[in-house]
PDB file of C-alpha atoms in Angstrom:
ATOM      1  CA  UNK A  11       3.319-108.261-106.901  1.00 45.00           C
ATOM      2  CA  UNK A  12       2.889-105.929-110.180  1.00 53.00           C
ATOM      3  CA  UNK A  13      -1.087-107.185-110.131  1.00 58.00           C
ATOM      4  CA  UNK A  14      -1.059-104.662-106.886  1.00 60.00           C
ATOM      5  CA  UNK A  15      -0.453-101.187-105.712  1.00 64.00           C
ATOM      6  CA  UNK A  16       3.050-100.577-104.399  1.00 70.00           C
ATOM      7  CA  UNK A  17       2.172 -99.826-100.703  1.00 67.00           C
ATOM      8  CA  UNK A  18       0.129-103.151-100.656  1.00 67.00           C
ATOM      9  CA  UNK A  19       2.864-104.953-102.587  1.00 72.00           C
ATOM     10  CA  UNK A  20       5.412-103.613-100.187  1.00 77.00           C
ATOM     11  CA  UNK A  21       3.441-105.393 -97.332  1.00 77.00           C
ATOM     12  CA  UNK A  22       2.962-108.771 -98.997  1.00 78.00           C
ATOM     13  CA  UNK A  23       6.558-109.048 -99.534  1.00 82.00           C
ATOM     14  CA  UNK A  24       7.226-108.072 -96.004  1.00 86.00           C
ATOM     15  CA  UNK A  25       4.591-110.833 -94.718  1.00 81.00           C
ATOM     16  CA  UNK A  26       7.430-113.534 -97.366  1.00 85.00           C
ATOM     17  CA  UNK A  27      10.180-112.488 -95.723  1.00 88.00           C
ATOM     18  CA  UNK A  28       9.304-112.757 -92.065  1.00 87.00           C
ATOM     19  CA  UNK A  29       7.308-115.907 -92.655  1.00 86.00           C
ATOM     20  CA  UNK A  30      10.643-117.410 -94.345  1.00 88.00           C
ATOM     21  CA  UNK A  31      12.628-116.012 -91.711  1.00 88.00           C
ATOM     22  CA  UNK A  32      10.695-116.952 -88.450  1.00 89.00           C
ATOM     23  CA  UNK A  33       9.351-120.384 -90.082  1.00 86.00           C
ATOM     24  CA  UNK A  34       6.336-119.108 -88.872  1.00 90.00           C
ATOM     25  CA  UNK A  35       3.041-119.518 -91.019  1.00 90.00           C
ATOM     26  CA  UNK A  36       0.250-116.753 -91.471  1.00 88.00           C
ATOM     27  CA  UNK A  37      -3.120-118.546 -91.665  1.00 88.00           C
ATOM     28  CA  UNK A  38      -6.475-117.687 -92.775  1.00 88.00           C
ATOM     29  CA  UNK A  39      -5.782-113.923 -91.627  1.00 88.00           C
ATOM     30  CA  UNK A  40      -8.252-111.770 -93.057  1.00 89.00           C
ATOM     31  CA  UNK A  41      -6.787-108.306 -95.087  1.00 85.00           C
ATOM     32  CA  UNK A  42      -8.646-105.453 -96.633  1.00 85.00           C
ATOM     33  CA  UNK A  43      -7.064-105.073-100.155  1.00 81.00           C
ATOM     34  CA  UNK A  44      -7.062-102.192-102.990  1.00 77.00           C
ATOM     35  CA  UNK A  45      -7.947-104.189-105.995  1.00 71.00           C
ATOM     36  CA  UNK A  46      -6.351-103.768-109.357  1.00 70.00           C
ATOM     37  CA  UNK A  47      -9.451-102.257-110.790  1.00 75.00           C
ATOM     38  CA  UNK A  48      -8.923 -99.205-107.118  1.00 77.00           C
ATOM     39  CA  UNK A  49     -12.171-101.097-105.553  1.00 82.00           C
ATOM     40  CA  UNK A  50     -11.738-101.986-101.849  1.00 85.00           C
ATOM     41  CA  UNK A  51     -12.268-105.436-101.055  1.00 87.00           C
ATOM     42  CA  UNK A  52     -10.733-108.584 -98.776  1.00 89.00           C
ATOM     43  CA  UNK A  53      -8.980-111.569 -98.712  1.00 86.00           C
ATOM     44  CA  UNK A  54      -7.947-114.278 -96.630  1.00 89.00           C
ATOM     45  CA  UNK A  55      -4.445-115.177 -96.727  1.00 89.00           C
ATOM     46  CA  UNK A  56      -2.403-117.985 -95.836  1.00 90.00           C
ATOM     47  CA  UNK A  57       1.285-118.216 -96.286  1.00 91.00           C
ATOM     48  CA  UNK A  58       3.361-121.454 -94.824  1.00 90.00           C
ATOM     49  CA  UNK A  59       6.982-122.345 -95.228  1.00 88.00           C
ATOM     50  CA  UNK A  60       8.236-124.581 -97.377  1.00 90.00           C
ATOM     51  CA  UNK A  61      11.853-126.380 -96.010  1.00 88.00           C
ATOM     52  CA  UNK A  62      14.300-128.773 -97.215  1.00 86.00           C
ATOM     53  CA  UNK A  63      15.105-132.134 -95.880  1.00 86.00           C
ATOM     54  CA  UNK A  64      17.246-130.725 -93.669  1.00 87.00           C
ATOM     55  CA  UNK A  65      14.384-128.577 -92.042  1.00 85.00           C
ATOM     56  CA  UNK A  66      15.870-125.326 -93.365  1.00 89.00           C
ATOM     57  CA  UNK A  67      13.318-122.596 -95.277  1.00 87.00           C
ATOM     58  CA  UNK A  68      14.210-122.413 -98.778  1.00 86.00           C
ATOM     59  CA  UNK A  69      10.831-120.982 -99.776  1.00 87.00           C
ATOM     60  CA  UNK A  70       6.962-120.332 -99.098  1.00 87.00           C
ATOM     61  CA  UNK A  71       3.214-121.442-100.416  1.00 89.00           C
ATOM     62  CA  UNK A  72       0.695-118.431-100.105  1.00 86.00           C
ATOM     63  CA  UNK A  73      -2.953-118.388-101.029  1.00 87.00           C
ATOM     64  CA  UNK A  74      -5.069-116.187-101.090  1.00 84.00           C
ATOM     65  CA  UNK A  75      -8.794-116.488-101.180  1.00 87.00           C
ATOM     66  CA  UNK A  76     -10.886-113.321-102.230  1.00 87.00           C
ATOM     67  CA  UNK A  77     -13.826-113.109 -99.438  1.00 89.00           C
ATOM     68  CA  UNK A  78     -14.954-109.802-100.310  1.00 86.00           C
ATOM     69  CA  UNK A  79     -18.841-110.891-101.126  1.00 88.00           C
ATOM     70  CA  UNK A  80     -18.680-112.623 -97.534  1.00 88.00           C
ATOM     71  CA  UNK A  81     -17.522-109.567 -96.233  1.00 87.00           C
ATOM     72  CA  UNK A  82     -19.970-107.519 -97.738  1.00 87.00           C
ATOM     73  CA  UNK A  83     -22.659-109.908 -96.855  1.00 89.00           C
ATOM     74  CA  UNK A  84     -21.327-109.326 -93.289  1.00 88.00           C
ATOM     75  CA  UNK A  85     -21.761-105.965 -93.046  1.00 87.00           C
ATOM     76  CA  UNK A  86     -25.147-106.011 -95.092  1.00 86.00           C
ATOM     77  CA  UNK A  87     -26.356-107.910 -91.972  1.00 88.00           C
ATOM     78  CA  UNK A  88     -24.388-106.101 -89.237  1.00 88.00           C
ATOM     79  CA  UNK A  89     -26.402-103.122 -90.321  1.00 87.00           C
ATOM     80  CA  UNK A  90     -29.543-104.963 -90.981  1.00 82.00           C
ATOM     81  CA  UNK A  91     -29.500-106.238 -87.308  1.00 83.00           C
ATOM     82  CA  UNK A  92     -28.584-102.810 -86.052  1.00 84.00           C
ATOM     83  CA  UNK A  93     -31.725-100.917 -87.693  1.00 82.00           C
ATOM     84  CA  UNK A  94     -33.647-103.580 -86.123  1.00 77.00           C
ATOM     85  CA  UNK A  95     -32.193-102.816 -83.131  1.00 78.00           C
ATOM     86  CA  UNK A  96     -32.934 -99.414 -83.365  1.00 74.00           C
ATOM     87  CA  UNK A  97     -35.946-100.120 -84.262  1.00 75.00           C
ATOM     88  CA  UNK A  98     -37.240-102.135 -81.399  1.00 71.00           C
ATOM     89  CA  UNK A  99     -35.673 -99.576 -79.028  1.00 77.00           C
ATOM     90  CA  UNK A 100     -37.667 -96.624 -80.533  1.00 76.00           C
ATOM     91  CA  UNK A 101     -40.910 -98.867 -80.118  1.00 75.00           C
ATOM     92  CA  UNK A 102     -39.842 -99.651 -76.375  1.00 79.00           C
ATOM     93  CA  UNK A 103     -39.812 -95.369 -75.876  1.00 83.00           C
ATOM     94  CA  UNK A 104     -42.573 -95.240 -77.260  1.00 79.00           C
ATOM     95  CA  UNK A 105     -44.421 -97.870 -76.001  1.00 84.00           C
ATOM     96  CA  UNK A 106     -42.985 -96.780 -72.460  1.00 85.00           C
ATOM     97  CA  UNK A 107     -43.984 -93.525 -72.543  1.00 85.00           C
ATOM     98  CA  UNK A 108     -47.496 -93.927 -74.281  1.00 89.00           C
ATOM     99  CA  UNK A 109     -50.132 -92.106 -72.024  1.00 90.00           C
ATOM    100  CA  UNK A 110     -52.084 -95.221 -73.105  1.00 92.00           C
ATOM    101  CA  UNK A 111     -51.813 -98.513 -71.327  1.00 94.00           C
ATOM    102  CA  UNK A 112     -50.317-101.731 -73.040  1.00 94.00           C
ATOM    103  CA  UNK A 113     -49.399-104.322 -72.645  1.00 95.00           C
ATOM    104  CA  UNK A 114     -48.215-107.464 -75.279  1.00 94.00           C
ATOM    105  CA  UNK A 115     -48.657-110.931 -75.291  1.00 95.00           C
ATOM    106  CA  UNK A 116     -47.090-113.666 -76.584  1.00 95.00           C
ATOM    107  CA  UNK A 117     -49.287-115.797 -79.093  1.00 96.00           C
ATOM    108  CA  UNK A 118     -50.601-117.713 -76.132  1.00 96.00           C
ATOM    109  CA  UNK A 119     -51.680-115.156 -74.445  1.00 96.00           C
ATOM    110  CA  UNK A 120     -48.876-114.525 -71.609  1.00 97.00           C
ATOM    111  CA  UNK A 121     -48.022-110.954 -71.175  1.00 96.00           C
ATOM    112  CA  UNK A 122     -44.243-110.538 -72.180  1.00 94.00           C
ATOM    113  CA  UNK A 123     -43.933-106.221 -71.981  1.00 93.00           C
ATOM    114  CA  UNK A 124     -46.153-103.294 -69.749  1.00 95.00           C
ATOM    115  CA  UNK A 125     -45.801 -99.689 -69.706  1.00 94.00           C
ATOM    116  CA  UNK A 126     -46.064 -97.704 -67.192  1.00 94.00           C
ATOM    117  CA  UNK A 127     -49.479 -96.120 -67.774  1.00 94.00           C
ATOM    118  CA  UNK A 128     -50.983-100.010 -67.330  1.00 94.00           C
ATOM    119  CA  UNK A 129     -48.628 -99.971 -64.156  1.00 94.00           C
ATOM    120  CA  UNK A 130     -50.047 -97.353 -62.707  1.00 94.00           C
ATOM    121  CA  UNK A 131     -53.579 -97.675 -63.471  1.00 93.00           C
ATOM    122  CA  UNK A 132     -53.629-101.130 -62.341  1.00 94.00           C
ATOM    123  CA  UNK A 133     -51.300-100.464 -59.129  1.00 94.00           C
ATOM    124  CA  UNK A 134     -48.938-102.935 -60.034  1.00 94.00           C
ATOM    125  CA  UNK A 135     -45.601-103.543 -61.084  1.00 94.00           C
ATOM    126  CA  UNK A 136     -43.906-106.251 -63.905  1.00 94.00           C
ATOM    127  CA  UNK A 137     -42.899-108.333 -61.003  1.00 94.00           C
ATOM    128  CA  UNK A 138     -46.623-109.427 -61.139  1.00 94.00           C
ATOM    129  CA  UNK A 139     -47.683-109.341 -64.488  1.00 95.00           C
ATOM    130  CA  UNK A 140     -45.427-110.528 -67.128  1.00 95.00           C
ATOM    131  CA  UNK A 141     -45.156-113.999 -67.769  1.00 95.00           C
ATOM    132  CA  UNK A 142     -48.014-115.008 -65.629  1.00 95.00           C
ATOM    133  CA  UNK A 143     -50.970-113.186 -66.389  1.00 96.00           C
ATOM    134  CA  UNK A 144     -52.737-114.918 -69.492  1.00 96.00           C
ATOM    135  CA  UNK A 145     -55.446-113.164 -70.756  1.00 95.00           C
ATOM    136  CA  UNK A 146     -57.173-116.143 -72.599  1.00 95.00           C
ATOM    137  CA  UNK A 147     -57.243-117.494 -68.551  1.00 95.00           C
ATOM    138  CA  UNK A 148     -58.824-114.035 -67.270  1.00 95.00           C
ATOM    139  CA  UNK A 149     -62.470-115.222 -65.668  1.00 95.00           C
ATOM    140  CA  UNK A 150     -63.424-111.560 -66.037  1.00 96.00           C
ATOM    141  CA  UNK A 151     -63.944-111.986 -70.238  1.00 95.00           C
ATOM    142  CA  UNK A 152     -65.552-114.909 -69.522  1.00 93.00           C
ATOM    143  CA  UNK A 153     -67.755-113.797 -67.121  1.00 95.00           C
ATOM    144  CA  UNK A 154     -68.799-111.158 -69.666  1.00 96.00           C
ATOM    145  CA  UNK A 155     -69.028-113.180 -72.339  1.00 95.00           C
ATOM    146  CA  UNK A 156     -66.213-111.268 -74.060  1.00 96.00           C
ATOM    147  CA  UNK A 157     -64.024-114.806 -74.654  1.00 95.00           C
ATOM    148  CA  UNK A 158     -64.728-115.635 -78.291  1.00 96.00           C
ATOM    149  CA  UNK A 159     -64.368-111.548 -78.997  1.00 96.00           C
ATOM    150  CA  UNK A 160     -60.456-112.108 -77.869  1.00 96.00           C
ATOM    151  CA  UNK A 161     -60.008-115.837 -79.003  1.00 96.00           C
ATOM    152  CA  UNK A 162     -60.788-114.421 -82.781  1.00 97.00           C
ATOM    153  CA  UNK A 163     -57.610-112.233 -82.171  1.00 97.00           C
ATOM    154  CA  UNK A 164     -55.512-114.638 -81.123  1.00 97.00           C
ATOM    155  CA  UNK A 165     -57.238-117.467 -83.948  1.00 96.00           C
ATOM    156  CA  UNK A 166     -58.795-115.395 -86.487  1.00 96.00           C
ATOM    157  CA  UNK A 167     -56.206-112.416 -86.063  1.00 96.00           C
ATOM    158  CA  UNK A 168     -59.176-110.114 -86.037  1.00 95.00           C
ATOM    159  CA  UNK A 169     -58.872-106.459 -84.097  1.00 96.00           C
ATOM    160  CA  UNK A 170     -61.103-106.012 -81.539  1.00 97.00           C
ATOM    161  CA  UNK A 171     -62.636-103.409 -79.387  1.00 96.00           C
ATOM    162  CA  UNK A 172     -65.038-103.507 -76.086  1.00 96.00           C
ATOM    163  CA  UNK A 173     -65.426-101.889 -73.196  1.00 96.00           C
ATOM    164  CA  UNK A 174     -65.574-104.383 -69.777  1.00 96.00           C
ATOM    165  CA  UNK A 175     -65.362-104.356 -65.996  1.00 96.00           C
ATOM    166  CA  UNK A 176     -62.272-105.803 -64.997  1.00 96.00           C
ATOM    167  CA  UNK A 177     -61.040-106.775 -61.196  1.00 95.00           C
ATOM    168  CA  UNK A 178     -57.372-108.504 -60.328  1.00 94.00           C
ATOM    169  CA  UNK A 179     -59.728-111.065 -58.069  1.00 94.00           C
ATOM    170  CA  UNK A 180     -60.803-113.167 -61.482  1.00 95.00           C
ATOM    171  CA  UNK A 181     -57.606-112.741 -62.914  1.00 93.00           C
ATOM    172  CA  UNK A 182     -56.824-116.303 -63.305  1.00 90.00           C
ATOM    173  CA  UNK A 183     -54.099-117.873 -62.791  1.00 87.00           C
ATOM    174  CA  UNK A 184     -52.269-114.901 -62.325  1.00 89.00           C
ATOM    175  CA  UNK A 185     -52.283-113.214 -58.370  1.00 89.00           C
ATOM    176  CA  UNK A 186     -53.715-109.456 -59.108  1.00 93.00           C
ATOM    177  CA  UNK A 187     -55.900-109.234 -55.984  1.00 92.00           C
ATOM    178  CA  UNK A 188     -54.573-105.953 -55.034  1.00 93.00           C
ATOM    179  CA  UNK A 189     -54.921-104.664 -58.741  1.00 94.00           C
ATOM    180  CA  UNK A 190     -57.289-101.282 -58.952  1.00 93.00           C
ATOM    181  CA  UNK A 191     -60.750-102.515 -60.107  1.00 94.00           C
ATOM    182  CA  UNK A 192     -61.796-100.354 -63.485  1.00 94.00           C
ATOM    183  CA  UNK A 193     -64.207-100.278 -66.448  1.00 96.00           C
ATOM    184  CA  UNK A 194     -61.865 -99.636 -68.802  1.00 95.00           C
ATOM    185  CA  UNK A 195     -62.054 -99.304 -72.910  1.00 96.00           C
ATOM    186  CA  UNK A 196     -60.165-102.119 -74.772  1.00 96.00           C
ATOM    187  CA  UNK A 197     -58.084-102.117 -78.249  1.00 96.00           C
ATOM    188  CA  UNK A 198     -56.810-105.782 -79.016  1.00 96.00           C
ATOM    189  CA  UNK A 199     -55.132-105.953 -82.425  1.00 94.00           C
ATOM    190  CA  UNK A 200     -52.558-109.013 -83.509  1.00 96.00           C
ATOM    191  CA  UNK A 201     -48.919-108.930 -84.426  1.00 93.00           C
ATOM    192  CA  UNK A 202     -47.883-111.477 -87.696  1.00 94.00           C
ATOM    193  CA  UNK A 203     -44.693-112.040 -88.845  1.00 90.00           C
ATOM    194  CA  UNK A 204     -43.965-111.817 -92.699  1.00 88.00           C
ATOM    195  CA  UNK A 205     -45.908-115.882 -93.460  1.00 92.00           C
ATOM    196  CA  UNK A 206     -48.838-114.822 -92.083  1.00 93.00           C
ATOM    197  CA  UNK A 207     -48.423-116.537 -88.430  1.00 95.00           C
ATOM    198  CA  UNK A 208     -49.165-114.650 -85.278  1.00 95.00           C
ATOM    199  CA  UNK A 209     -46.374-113.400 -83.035  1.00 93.00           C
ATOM    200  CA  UNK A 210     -48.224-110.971 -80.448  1.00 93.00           C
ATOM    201  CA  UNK A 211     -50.624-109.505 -79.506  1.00 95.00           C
ATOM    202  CA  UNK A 212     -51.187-105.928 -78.519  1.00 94.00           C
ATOM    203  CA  UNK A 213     -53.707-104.547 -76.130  1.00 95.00           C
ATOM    204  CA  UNK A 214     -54.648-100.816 -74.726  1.00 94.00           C
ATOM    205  CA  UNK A 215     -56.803 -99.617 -72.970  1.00 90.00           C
ATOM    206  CA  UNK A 216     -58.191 -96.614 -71.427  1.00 89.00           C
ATOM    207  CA  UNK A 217     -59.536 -96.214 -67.843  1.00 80.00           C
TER     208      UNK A 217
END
């Protein structure tokens, strides 16, 4: 107990005595500790009782495992996911509230997010966009040639920029008949995660 401040001495010896007197065992409970150098760090403790042959308690085994580099590893990525939430929630205000429209695509194509500028320049709502409008399936690029400008986005992960008619009636696969017909200005410029590989796709326009 000496290899410990008193207060946290005090409370192993309390966790002995009721573990020896219940007969219940503590296991793998997990305890912030004051080390003997005064740096925080944590354990996990077990402590079971050890009885006679005639069942009685005459004693206890504890161990105690120091977990403090898991712990810290824990938090390191508690607060690495949380920045990367924060992150992707700035990006959604200001994706949301771009005077621009946008939309992104998956790497095949499918539109996964609008904002509301695309909404309401197109007079339509997510209902009838995301996940079924794919843009390599839009007859309107093809019609104007404009296909192997966007395939070399998606396959050479080149930018792009072109200016086209576009109409919700050759929308492919997707149902935008009652989309606003537009020439609009377009941006197309690809997303890669950290090897290199494509992961979206991000396109704005303007009417």
């Amino acid at each position: 107990l000496d290899l410990f401040p008193a207060d946290l001495a005090a409370l192993f010896y309390a966790d002995d005595q009721a573990v020896i007197q219940s007969g219940q065992p503590i296991l793998n409970r997990e305890e912030e500790v004051t080390l003997p150098d005064g740096t925080r760090g944590w354990q996990l403790t077990s402590k079971v009782p050890v009885r006679d042959g005639a069942g009685q308690v005459v004693g206890l085994v504890g161990i105690g495992n120091d977990i403090t580099e898991r712990k810290r590893a824990e938090k390191d990525l508690q607060m690495s996911e949380q920045r990367s939430r924060n992150q992707a929630n700035f990006l959604d205000i200001v994706i949301e509230n771009s005077p621009f429209a946008m939309h992104i695509m998956d790497a095949k194509g499918v539109i996964i997010r609008t904002n509301e500028a695309l909404r309401n320049i197109l007079n339509l709502t997510d209902d009838m966009i995301v996940g079924k409008y794919n843009v390599l399936h839009d007859e309107n690029f093809d019609a104007q040639e404009l296909i192997p400008v966007v395939e070399a986005v998606f396959n050479d992960l080149k930018s792009a920029r072109f200016i086209m008619f576009w109409t919700g009636t050759k929308a492919g696969n997707a149902n935008l008949s009652i989309a606003n017909e537009l020439w609009i200005d377009v941006s197309m410029f690809p997303i890669t995660d950290e090897a290199g590989k494509l992961v979206n796709v991000v396109c704005q326009y303007v009417d």
